[in-house]
Coordinates of C-alpha atoms in Angstrom, one line a residue:
M883 CA 127.5 80.9 115.7
P884 CA 127.2 80.4 119.5
A885 CA 126.2 83.0 121.9
N886 CA 128.8 84.6 124.1
K887 CA 129.1 86.8 127.1
D888 CA 129.5 89.9 125.0
D889 CA 126.3 89.6 122.9
G890 CA 124.0 89.0 125.9
G891 CA 122.6 85.9 124.2
W892 CA 121.2 88.1 121.3
R893 CA 122.7 85.8 118.6
S894 CA 121.1 82.8 120.1
F895 CA 117.8 84.6 120.3
V896 CA 117.9 85.7 116.6
W897 CA 118.8 82.1 115.4
N898 CA 118.6 79.2 117.9
S899 CA 120.1 76.3 115.9
E900 CA 119.3 73.8 118.6
R901 CA 115.6 74.6 118.7
G902 CA 115.3 75.6 115.0
E903 CA 113.8 79.0 116.0
L904 CA 114.2 82.5 114.5
L905 CA 113.4 85.3 116.9
G906 CA 111.8 82.8 119.2
R907 CA 109.5 81.3 116.6
T908 CA 109.6 78.1 114.6
G909 CA 109.1 78.1 110.9
G910 CA 105.6 76.5 111.2
S911 CA 104.3 79.6 113.0
W912 CA 105.1 82.0 110.1
C913 CA 102.9 83.3 107.4
L914 CA 101.4 82.7 104.0
S915 CA 100.9 85.9 102.0
H916 CA 99.4 86.9 98.7
T917 CA 99.6 89.6 96.0
P918 CA 97.6 91.7 95.4
R919 CA 96.9 92.8 98.9
S920 CA 94.0 95.1 99.6
E921 CA 92.1 96.7 102.5
K922 CA 90.2 94.1 104.4
T923 CA 91.6 91.5 102.0
E924 CA 88.8 92.2 99.5
L925 CA 89.3 92.3 95.8
Y926 CA 86.4 94.4 94.4
F927 CA 86.4 95.3 90.7
S928 CA 84.6 95.5 87.4
P929 CA 86.3 93.8 84.4
K930 CA 84.9 96.6 82.2
D931 CA 86.5 99.4 84.3
S932 CA 90.3 99.3 84.4
D933 CA 90.4 101.9 87.1
T934 CA 88.8 99.4 89.5
Y935 CA 91.6 96.9 89.1
R936 CA 94.6 99.0 88.0
H937 CA 96.1 99.0 91.5
Y938 CA 95.8 95.2 91.7
T939 CA 97.6 94.6 88.4
R940 CA 100.3 97.2 89.3
D941 CA 101.1 95.3 92.5
L942 CA 101.3 92.0 90.5
R943 CA 103.6 93.6 87.9
E944 CA 105.9 95.0 90.6
L945 CA 106.2 91.5 92.1
M946 CA 106.8 89.8 88.8
A947 CA 109.5 92.3 87.8
K948 CA 111.8 90.8 90.5
Y949 CA 111.5 87.4 88.7
D950 CA 112.5 88.7 85.3
E951 CA 115.0 86.5 83.6
E952 CA 117.5 89.4 83.3
N953 CA 117.7 89.6 87.1
Q954 CA 118.7 85.9 87.5
R955 CA 121.5 85.6 84.9
D956 CA 124.5 85.9 87.3
Q957 CA 126.0 82.4 87.4
M958 CA 127.8 83.1 90.7
L959 CA 124.5 83.8 92.4
F960 CA 121.9 81.6 90.7
E961 CA 121.6 78.1 89.4
D962 CA 118.9 76.0 87.7
C963 CA 117.1 73.7 90.1
G964 CA 114.6 72.1 87.7
D965 CA 110.9 72.6 87.0
V966 CA 109.7 69.6 88.9
P967 CA 109.7 69.3 92.8
S968 CA 113.0 67.8 94.2
D969 CA 114.7 67.6 97.6
Y970 CA 116.3 70.4 99.6
R971 CA 119.4 72.1 98.2
H972 CA 121.8 72.0 101.1
R973 CA 124.5 74.7 100.6
G974 CA 126.4 74.3 103.9
E975 CA 125.6 75.0 107.5
L976 CA 124.1 78.4 108.3
E977 CA 126.9 79.2 110.8
S978 CA 129.7 78.1 108.6
E979 CA 132.2 80.4 106.8
V980 CA 131.1 79.3 103.2
G981 CA 130.0 82.8 102.4
V982 CA 127.3 83.9 99.9
R983 CA 125.1 81.0 98.7
K984 CA 123.6 80.4 95.4
A985 CA 119.8 80.5 94.9
C986 CA 117.5 78.6 92.6
R987 CA 116.2 80.5 89.6
F988 CA 112.4 80.8 89.4
S989 CA 111.1 81.6 85.9
R990 CA 107.9 83.7 85.9
S991 CA 106.9 81.6 82.8
L992 CA 106.1 78.8 85.3
L993 CA 103.1 80.8 86.3
G994 CA 101.4 80.4 82.9
E995 CA 98.4 82.6 82.4
C996 CA 99.2 84.4 85.6
S997 CA 102.8 85.3 84.7
G998 CA 102.0 88.6 83.2
L999 CA 104.1 87.8 80.1
E1000 CA 101.1 87.4 77.8
D1001 CA 98.4 89.1 79.8
P1002 CA 99.5 92.3 81.6
D1003 CA 96.1 92.5 83.3
F1004 CA 96.5 89.1 85.0
G1005 CA 93.0 88.0 84.0
F1006 CA 91.2 90.9 85.7
K1007 CA 90.1 92.3 82.4
Q1008 CA 88.3 89.0 81.6
G1009 CA 86.9 88.6 85.1
R1010 CA 89.3 85.7 85.7
P1011 CA 91.6 87.3 88.3
C1012 CA 95.0 85.9 89.3
I1013 CA 96.6 86.1 92.8
I1014 CA 100.2 85.1 93.6
I1015 CA 101.1 83.3 96.8
K1016 CA 104.4 82.9 98.7
L1017 CA 105.6 81.7 102.0
N1018 CA 107.5 84.3 104.0
R1019 CA 111.2 83.9 104.0
I1020 CA 112.4 82.0 107.1
V1021 CA 116.0 81.6 107.9
N1022 CA 117.1 77.9 107.8
F1023 CA 113.6 76.7 107.7
R1024 CA 112.9 73.4 105.9
P1025 CA 109.2 72.9 105.4
R1026 CA 108.2 69.3 105.5
P1027 CA 105.4 68.0 103.2
P1028 CA 102.4 66.2 104.7
L1029 CA 103.2 62.7 105.9
N1030 CA 99.8 61.5 104.7
N1031 CA 96.4 62.6 103.5
G1032 CA 94.9 62.7 107.0
S1033 CA 95.2 66.5 107.5
I1034 CA 94.1 67.4 104.0
P1035 CA 90.5 67.8 102.6
E1036 CA 89.5 64.8 100.5
D1037 CA 89.2 67.0 97.4
A1038 CA 92.8 68.0 97.8
H1039 CA 94.3 64.5 98.1
Y1040 CA 95.5 64.7 94.5
K1041 CA 97.8 67.6 95.4
V1042 CA 99.9 65.5 97.8
L1043 CA 103.1 64.9 95.8
P1044 CA 106.8 64.2 96.8
N1045 CA 109.0 67.1 97.6
V1046 CA 106.3 69.8 97.5
M1047 CA 104.2 71.7 100.0
P1048 CA 100.7 71.6 98.6
I1049 CA 98.3 74.6 98.5
Y1050 CA 94.6 74.2 98.3
C1051 CA 91.8 76.8 98.1
S1052 CA 88.1 76.4 98.5
N1053 CA 85.0 78.2 99.5
K1054 CA 85.1 79.5 103.1
R1055 CA 81.3 79.5 103.5
P1056 CA 79.1 76.5 102.6
E1057 CA 76.7 78.8 100.7
D1058 CA 79.5 79.7 98.2
A1059 CA 80.3 76.1 97.3
D1060 CA 78.7 76.3 93.8
K1061 CA 79.8 79.9 93.1
I1062 CA 83.6 79.7 93.1
G1063 CA 84.1 77.7 89.9
E1064 CA 87.4 76.2 88.8
I1065 CA 90.7 77.4 90.3
K1066 CA 93.8 76.8 88.3
Y1067 CA 97.1 76.4 90.1
F1068 CA 100.4 77.4 88.4
G1069 CA 104.0 76.9 89.6
I1070 CA 106.2 73.9 90.3
G1071 CA 104.0 71.1 91.4
G1072 CA 101.2 73.6 92.3
G1073 CA 102.9 74.3 95.6
F1074 CA 106.2 75.2 97.2
P1075 CA 109.0 72.8 96.0
L1076 CA 111.6 71.8 98.5
Q1077 CA 114.6 72.6 96.3
Y1078 CA 114.1 76.3 97.2
Y1079 CA 114.9 75.7 100.8
P1080 CA 116.5 76.5 103.1
F1081 CA 116.9 80.3 102.9
Y1082 CA 120.2 81.4 104.4
G1083 CA 119.3 85.0 105.4
K1084 CA 119.7 88.4 103.9
L1085 CA 123.4 88.6 104.4
L1086 CA 124.2 85.3 102.6
H1087 CA 121.2 85.0 100.4
S1088 CA 120.1 88.6 99.6
H1089 CA 119.3 87.6 96.0
Y1090 CA 117.1 84.6 97.0
L1091 CA 113.8 84.4 95.3
Q1092 CA 110.9 82.6 97.0
P1093 CA 109.0 80.0 94.9
L1094 CA 105.6 81.3 93.9
V1095 CA 102.2 79.7 93.3
A1096 CA 99.7 81.5 91.1
L1097 CA 96.0 80.9 91.3
Q1098 CA 93.5 81.9 88.6
F1099 CA 89.8 82.0 89.5
T1100 CA 88.2 81.2 86.2
N1101 CA 84.5 81.3 86.9
L1102 CA 83.6 83.3 89.9
T1103 CA 79.9 84.3 90.3
H1104 CA 79.4 88.0 89.7
N1105 CA 77.6 90.6 91.7
T1106 CA 78.0 88.8 95.0
E1107 CA 80.6 88.6 97.7
L1108 CA 82.5 85.4 97.8
R1109 CA 85.0 84.2 100.4
V1110 CA 87.8 81.8 99.7
E1111 CA 90.2 80.2 102.1
C1112 CA 93.7 79.0 101.0
K1113 CA 95.9 76.8 103.1
V1114 CA 99.4 75.4 102.7
Y1115 CA 99.8 71.9 104.1
G1116 CA 102.8 70.4 105.7
D1117 CA 104.0 68.3 108.6
N1118 CA 105.6 71.4 110.3
I1119 CA 103.1 74.1 109.2
A1120 CA 100.9 75.3 112.0
Y1121 CA 97.7 77.4 112.0
S1122 CA 96.4 79.9 114.5
D1123 CA 92.9 81.5 115.0
K1124 CA 94.7 84.6 116.2
D1125 CA 96.7 85.1 113.0
R1126 CA 94.7 84.8 109.8
Y1127 CA 97.9 84.6 107.7
Q1128 CA 99.6 81.8 109.7
G1129 CA 99.7 79.0 107.2
R1130 CA 96.5 80.2 105.5
F1131 CA 94.5 83.3 104.5
D1132 CA 91.0 84.3 103.6
I1133 CA 90.2 86.5 100.6
K1134 CA 87.0 88.1 99.5
F1135 CA 86.0 88.6 95.8
T1136 CA 83.3 90.8 94.5
I1137 CA 83.2 91.1 90.7
T1138 CA 80.7 93.5 89.2
K1139 CA 79.9 94.4 85.6
L1140 CA 78.9 98.0 84.7
D1141 CA 75.8 96.9 82.8
D1142 CA 74.8 94.8 85.7
E1143 CA 75.5 97.6 88.2
C1144 CA 72.9 99.8 86.5
C1145 CA 70.3 97.1 87.0
L1146 CA 71.2 96.7 90.6
L1147 CA 70.2 100.3 91.2
G1148 CA 66.5 99.5 90.8
G1149 CA 66.6 100.3 87.1
A1150 CA 67.1 104.0 87.8
A1151 CA 70.2 104.2 85.5
A1152 CA 68.3 102.4 82.7
V1153 CA 65.5 104.9 82.9
L1154 CA 67.9 107.8 82.7

């Protein structure tokens, strides 16, 4: 859809097909986000007090409801694209007159223990919290997997697979290295599979569902603040020190237990 004299170049500014830019930005400069979100990106809770994590699990349930099977049954809007990573699903040029495009189904069951289907508390009650990650929707963006392992930490080399944008999380601070424990990755290939791209915009793809990756932190050390950094890796994914969500994010965890909390108060509660 080329620009013309009457639109003042606005259409070209919104989507520039020659430069692959949306609103003047390339796909690689857009963001990685997570649910639940919280003030100062800190998840602070006690597994023994549901009031401390109720708002986190509420946010996760609201997100997961969009991925319920009943919302993806329309055969005119959705199609099955497999549960292993595969190549892009090209559904015509963005500026063609094809009309509404189909979208790939994404079953929440792919998120295993973090799907909310069996555990409505998403692990928080057991002190094994889940977070769910997605890439922001970017019109006509085709993320490219890493060309090699050169840009990826050695511990994450195993995550480089065909047709998927890998995600890897690790301790942000050296002193937390032995306090994070195992992180489980759920989803298709543990990353963002290419068959869910490109996104054709809200007009043609209003029903589109982003592929999700769920992380479960199975053995976080309690009663201390821990910082974790998660990054998505790709040949056209960029990072910026000015934007903490551009291709990555940091999140802080502090898990307390009520019986431990009393002891942290210098034994006062125990005396009472």
